Short mmCIF file of C-alpha atoms and ligand atoms in Angstrom, two decimals:
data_model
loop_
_atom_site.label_atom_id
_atom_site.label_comp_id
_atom_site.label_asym_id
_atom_site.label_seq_id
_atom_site.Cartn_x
_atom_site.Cartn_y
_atom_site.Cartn_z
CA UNK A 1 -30.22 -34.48 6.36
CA UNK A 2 -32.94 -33.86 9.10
CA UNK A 3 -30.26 -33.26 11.76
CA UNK A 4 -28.45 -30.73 9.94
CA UNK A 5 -28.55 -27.93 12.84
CA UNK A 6 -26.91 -24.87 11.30
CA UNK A 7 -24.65 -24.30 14.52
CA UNK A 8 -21.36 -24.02 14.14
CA UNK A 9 -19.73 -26.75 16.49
CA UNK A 10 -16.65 -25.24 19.00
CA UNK A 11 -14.80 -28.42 20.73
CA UNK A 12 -12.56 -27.20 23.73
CA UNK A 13 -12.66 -25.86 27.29
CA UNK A 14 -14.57 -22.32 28.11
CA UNK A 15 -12.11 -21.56 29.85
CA UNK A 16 -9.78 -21.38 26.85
CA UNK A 17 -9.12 -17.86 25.07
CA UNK A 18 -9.41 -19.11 21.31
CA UNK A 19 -12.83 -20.88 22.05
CA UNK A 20 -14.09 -17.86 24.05
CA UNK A 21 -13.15 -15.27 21.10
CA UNK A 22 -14.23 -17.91 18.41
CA UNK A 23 -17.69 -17.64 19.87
CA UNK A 24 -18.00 -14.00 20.83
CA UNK A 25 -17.28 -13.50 16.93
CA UNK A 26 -19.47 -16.06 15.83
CA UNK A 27 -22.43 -15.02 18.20
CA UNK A 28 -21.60 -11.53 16.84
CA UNK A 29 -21.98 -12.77 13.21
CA UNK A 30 -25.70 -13.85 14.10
CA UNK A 31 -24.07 -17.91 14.03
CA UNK A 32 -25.71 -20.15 16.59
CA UNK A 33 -22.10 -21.22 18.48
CA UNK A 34 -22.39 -24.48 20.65
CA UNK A 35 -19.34 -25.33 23.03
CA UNK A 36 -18.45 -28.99 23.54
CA UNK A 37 -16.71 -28.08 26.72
CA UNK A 38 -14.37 -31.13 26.54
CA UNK A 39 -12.52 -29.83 29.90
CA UNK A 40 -15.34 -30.02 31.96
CA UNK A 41 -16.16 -34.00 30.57
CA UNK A 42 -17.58 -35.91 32.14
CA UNK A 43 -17.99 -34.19 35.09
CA UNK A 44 -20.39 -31.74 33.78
CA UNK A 45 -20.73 -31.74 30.34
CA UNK A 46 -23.07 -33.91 29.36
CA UNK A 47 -22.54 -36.50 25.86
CA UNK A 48 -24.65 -38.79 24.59
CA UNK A 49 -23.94 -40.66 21.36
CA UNK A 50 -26.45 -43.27 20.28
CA UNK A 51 -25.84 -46.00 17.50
CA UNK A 52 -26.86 -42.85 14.80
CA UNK A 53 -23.95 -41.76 13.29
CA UNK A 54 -26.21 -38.27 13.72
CA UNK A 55 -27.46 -39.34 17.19
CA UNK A 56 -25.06 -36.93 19.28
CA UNK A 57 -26.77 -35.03 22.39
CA UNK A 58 -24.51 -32.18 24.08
CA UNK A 59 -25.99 -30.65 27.41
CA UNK A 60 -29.58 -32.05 26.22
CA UNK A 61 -29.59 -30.06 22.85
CA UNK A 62 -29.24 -32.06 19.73
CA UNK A 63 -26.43 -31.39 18.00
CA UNK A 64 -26.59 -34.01 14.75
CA UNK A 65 -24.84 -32.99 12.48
CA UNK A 66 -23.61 -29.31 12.62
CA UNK A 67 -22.43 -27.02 9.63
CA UNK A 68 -18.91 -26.61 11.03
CA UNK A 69 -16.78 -27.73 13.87
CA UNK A 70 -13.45 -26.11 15.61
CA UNK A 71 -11.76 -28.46 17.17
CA UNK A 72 -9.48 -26.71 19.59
CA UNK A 73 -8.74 -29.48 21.70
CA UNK A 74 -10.11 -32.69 23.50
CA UNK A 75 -8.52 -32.09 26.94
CA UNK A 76 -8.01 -35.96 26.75
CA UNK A 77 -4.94 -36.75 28.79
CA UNK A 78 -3.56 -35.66 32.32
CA UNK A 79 -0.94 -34.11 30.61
CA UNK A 80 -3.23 -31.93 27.95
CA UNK A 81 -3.30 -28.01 28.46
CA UNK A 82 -5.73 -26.60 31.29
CA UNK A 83 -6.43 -30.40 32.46
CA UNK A 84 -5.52 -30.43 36.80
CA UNK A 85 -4.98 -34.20 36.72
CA UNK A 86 -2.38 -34.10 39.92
CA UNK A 87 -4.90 -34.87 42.48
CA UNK A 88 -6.70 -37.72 40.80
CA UNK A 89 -3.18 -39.01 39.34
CA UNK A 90 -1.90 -39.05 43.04
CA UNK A 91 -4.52 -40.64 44.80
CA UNK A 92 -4.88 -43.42 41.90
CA UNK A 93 -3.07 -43.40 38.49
CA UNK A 94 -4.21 -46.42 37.18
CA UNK A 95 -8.06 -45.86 37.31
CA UNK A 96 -7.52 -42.10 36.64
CA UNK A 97 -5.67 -43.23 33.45
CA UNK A 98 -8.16 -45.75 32.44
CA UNK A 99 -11.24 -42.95 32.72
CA UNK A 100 -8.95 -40.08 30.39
CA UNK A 101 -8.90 -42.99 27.92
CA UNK A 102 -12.30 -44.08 28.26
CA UNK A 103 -13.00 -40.18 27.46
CA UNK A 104 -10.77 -39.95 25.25
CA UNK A 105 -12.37 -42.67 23.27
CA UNK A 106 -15.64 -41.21 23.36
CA UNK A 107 -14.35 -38.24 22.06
CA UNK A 108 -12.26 -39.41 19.36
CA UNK A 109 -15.73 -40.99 18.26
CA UNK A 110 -18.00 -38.00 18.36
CA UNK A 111 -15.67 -36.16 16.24
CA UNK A 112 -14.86 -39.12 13.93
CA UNK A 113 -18.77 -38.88 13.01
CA UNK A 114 -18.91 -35.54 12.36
CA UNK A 115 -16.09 -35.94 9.58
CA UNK A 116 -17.59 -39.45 8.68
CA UNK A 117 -20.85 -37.39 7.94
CA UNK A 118 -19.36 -35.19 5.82
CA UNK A 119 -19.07 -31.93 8.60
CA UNK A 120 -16.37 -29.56 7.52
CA UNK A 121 -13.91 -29.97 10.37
CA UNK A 122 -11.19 -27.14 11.35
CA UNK A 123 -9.37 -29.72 11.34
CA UNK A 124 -10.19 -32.98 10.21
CA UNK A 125 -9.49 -35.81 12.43
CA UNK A 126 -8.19 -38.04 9.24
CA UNK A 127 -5.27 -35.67 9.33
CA UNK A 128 -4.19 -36.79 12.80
CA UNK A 129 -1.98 -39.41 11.66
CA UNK A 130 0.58 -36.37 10.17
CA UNK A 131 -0.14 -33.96 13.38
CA UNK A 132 2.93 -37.12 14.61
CA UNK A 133 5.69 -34.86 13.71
CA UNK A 134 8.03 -38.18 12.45
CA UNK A 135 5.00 -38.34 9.87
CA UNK A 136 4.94 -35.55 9.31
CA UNK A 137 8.12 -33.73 8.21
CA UNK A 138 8.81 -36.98 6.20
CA UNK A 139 5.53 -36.50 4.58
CA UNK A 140 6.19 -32.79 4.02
CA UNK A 141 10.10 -34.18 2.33
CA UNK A 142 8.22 -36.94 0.39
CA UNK A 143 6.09 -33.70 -1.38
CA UNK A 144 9.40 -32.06 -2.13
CA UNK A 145 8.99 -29.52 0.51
CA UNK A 146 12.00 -28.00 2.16
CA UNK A 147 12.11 -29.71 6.03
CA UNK A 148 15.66 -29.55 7.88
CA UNK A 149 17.80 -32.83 7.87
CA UNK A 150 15.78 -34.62 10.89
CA UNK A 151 16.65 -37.94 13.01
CA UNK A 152 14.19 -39.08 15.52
CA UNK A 153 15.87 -41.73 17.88
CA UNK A 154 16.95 -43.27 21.22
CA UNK A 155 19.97 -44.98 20.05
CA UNK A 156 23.04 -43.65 21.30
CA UNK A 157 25.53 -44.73 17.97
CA UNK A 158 22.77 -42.80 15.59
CA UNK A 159 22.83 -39.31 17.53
CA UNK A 160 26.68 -39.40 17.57
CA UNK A 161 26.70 -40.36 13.72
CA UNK A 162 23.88 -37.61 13.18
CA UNK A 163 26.26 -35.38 15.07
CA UNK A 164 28.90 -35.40 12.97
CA UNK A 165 27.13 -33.94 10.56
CA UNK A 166 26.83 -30.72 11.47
CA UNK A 167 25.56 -28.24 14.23
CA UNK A 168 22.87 -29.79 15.81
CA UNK A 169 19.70 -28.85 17.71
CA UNK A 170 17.47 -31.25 19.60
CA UNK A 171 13.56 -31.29 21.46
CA UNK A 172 10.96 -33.43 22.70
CA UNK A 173 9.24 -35.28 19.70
CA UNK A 174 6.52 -34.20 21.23
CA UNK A 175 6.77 -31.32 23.61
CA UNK A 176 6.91 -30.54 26.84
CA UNK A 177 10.80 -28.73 26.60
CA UNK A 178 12.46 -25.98 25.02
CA UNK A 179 14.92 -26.66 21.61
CA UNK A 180 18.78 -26.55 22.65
CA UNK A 181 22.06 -27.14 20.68
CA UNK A 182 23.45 -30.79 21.33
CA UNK A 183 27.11 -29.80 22.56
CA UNK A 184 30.22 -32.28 22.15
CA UNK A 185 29.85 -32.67 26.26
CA UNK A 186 25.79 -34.60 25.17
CA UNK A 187 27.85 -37.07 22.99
CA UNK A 188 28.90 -39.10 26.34
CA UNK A 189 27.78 -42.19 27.01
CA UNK A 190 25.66 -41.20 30.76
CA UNK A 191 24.02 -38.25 28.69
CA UNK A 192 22.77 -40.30 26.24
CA UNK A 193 21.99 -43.00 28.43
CA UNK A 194 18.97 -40.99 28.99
CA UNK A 195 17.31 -42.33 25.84
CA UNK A 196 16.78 -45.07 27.51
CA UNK A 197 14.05 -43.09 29.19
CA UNK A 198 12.59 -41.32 26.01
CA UNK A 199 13.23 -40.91 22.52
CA UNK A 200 14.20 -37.83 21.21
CA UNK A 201 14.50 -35.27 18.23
CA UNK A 202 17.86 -34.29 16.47
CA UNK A 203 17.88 -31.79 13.99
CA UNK A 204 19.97 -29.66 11.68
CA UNK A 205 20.50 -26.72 13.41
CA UNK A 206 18.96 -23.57 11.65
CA UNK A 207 20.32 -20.54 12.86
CA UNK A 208 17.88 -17.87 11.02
CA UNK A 209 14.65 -15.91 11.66
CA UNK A 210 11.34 -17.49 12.92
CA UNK A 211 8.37 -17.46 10.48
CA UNK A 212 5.01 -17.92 11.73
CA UNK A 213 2.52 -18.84 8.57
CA UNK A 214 -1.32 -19.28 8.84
CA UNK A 215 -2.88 -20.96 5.99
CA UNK A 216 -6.95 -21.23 5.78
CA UNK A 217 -7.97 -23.06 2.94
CA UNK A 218 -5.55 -22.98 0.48
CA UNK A 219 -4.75 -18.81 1.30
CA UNK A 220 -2.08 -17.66 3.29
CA UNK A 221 -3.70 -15.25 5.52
CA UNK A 222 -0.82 -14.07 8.27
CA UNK A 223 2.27 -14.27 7.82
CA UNK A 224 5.08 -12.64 10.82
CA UNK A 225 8.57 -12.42 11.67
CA UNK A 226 9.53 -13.57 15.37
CA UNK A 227 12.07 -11.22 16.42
CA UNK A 228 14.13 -12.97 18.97
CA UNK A 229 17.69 -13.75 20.65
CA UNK A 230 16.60 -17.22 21.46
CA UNK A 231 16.73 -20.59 19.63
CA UNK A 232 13.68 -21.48 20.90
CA UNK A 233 11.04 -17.97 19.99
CA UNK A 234 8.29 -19.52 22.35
CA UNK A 235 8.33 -17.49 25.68
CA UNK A 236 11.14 -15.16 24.06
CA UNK A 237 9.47 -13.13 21.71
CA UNK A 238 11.01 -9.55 21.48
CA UNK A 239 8.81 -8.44 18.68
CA UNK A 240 6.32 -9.87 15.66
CA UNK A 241 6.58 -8.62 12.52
CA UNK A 242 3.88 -9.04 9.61
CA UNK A 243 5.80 -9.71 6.46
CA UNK A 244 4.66 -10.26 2.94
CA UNK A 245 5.78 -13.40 1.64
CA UNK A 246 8.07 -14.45 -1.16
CA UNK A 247 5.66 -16.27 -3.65
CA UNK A 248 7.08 -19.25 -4.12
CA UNK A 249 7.08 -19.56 0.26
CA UNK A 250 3.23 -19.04 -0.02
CA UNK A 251 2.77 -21.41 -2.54
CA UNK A 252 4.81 -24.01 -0.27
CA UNK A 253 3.46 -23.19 2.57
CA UNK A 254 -0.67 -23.87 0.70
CA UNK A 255 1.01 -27.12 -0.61
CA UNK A 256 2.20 -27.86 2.76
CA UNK A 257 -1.17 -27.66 4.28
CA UNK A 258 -2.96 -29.37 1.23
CA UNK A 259 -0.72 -32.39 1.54
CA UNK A 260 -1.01 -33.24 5.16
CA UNK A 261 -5.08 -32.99 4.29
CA UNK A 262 -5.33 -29.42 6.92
CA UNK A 263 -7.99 -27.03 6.11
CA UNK A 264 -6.05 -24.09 8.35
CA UNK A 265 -2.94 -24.31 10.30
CA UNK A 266 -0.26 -22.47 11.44
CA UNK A 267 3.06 -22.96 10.63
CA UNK A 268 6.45 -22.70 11.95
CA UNK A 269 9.31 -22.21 9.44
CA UNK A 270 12.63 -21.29 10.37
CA UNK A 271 15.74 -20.09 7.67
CA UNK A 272 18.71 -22.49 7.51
CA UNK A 273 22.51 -21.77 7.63
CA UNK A 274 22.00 -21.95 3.57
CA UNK A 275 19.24 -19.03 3.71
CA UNK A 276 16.62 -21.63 3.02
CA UNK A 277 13.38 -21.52 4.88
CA UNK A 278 12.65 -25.09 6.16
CA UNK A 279 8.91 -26.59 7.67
CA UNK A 280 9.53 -27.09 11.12
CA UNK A 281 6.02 -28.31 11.59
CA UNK A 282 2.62 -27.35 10.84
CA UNK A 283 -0.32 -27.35 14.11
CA UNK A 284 -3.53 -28.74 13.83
CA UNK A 285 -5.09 -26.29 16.35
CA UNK A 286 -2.37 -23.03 16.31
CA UNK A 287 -2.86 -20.71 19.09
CA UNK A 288 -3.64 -17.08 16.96
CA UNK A 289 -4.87 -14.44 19.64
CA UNK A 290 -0.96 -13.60 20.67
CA UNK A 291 0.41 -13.34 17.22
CA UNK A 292 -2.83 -11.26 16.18
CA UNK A 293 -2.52 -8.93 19.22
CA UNK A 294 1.76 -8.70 18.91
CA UNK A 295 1.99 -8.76 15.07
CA UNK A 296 -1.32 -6.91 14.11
CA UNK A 297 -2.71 -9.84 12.10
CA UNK A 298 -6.74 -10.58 11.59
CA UNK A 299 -6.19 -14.79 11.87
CA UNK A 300 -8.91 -14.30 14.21
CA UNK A 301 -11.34 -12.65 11.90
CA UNK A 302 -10.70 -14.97 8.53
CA UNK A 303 -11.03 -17.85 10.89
CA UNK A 304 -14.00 -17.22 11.81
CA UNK A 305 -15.82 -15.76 8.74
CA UNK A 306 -14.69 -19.25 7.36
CA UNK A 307 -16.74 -21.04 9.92
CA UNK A 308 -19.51 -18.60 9.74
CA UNK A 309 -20.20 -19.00 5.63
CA UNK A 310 -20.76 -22.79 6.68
CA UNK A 311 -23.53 -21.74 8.68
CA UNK A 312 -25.30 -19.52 6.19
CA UNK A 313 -25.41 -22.06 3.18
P1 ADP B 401 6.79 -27.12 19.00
O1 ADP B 401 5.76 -28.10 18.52
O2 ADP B 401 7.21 -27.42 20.39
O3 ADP B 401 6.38 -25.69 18.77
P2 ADP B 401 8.89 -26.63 16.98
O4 ADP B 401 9.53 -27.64 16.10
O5 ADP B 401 8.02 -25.60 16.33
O6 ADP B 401 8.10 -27.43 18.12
O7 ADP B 401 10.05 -25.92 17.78
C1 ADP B 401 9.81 -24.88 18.69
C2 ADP B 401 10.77 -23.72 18.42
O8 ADP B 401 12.11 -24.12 18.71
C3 ADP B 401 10.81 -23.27 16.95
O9 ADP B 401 9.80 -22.37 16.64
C4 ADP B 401 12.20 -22.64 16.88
O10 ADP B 401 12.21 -21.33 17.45
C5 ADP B 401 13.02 -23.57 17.77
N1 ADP B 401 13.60 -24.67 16.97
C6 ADP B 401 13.00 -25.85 16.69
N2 ADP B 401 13.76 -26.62 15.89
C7 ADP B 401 14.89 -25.92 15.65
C8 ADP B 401 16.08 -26.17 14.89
N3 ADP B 401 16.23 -27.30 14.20
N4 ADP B 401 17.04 -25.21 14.88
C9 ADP B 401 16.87 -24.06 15.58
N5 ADP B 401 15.79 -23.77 16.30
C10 ADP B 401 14.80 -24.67 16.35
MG1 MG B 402 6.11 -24.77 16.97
MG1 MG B 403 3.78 -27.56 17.86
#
């Protein structure tokens, strides 16, 4: 196609680690690296997207259609890492609200025509649907995959049914708070009157180690133990260990990836009163630089060498 540029597409914020080492490495490799700096939109960076599927313009350089795209994040929503939204959200929600979705929507777009035009994305938007993790682990069950017993809900009589069940631990179905142990003290009715407010995740509780997994297409190329006291390992890491997998983890842990349609991901699996490691979810753009530095690991280095062979077809 006459567009076809060669670069190597990276869609985040330059202020963010990953996208700065992505395109040191790439620049190193000789690969022409072009930040969408989706942090600074619309304020500075500059998008225009013309009725082309191929007619995309970044910062006045034509950017068509590229050879690969890393798409570390869209910075689309006031509450989206490295976004300062407090000011604008202060002064006037509504309209501030209204312009992170009219970004957003451009956004969604320009990437939605890079995979329409057949641009190997890391990863592709098509996948977002199981990035929801209620999707998700149920997609990961449906494929016979191990995932722990799981009920997403804000009705009161379904947690304390759930409950009975077992030990159970519970989180954001989201994010935005740690993973506790529902205690017989949750189970009244004030506590969980607060579902009222926001649904939430209840989970079999799974009291063993903390796998991370990276997968890049169809290899498992990291895998480390998360030494920790904590049930929740993020923020309370003592120490990462690589391990070598068991085969028949690796080969669930490629299946994983192949059936929610991922062409890389991390993943987080954690071992079960029963000794069985379960998914607890698999990320669409996994944070590697601290689990490279801690454990040892070259995520950074496959990653990129994957996106760099794009460029040199
Ligand atoms: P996030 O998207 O916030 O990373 P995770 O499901 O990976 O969500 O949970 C974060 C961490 O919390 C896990 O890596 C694990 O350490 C802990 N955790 C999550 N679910 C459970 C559970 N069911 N039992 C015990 N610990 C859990
Ligand atoms: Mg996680
Ligand atoms: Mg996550």
């Amino acid at each position: 196609m006459k567009t076809e540029t060669g670069a190597v597409v990276l869609v985040g914020s330059r202020e963010d680690l990953h996208i700065q080492e992505v395109s040191r490495r790439l620049t190193a490799e000789g690969v022409d690296a072009v930040v969408v700096d989706t942090l600074a939109f619309p304020d500075e960076t500059r998008v225009s997207l013309t009725d082309d599927l191929d007619g995309i313009v970044v910062d006045g350089r034509p950017v068509g259609r590229p050879a690969a795209v890393y798409l570390r994040g869209l910075h689309a929503s006031p509450l989206a890492y490295l976004v300062d939204a407090q000011e604008a959200m202060d002064a006037d929600w509504r309209t501030t609200l209204t312009a992170f979705r009219e970004k957003a929507t451009l956004l969604n777009g320009l990437v939605s025509r890079w995979e329409r035009l057949g641009v190997p994305l890391y990863n592709p938007v098509s996948s977002d649907w199981v990035m929801h993790k209620p999707a998700q682990l149920a997609a990961l069950k449906a494929a016979g995959l191990p995932v722990p017993r799981t009920l997403w809900t804000n009705d009161p009589e379904a947690v304390r049914h759930f409950a009975a069940g077992g030990r159970v631990a519970y989180k954001p179905v989201n994010g935005g708070a740690a993973t506790r142990e529902l205690k017989a003290e949750d189970l009244t009715d004030e506590r969980l009157g607060a579902l009222a407010a926001a649904p939430v995740t209840f989970q079999e509780l799974l009291p063993g180690e903390d796998i991370r997994v990276y997968v890049l297409e169809g290899e498992v190329i990291a895998s480390l133990r998360i030494v920790t006291q904590a049930l929740d390992f993020r923020q309370n890491e003592e120490r990462l260990e690589p391990i070598e997998l068991p085969a028949p983890v690796a080969r669930n842990c490629v299946k994983a990836c192949e059936v929610l349609g991922l062409r890389w991901t991390g993943l987080d699996l954690k071992r079960g009163q029963d000794g069985e490691l379960k998914f607890l979810e698999l990320n669409g753009s996994a944070m590697f630089l601290g689990f490279d530095a801690g454990g040892g690991t070259d995520v950074a280095g496959h990653f990129t060498r994957a996106l760099a062979r794009h460029a040199r077809r």
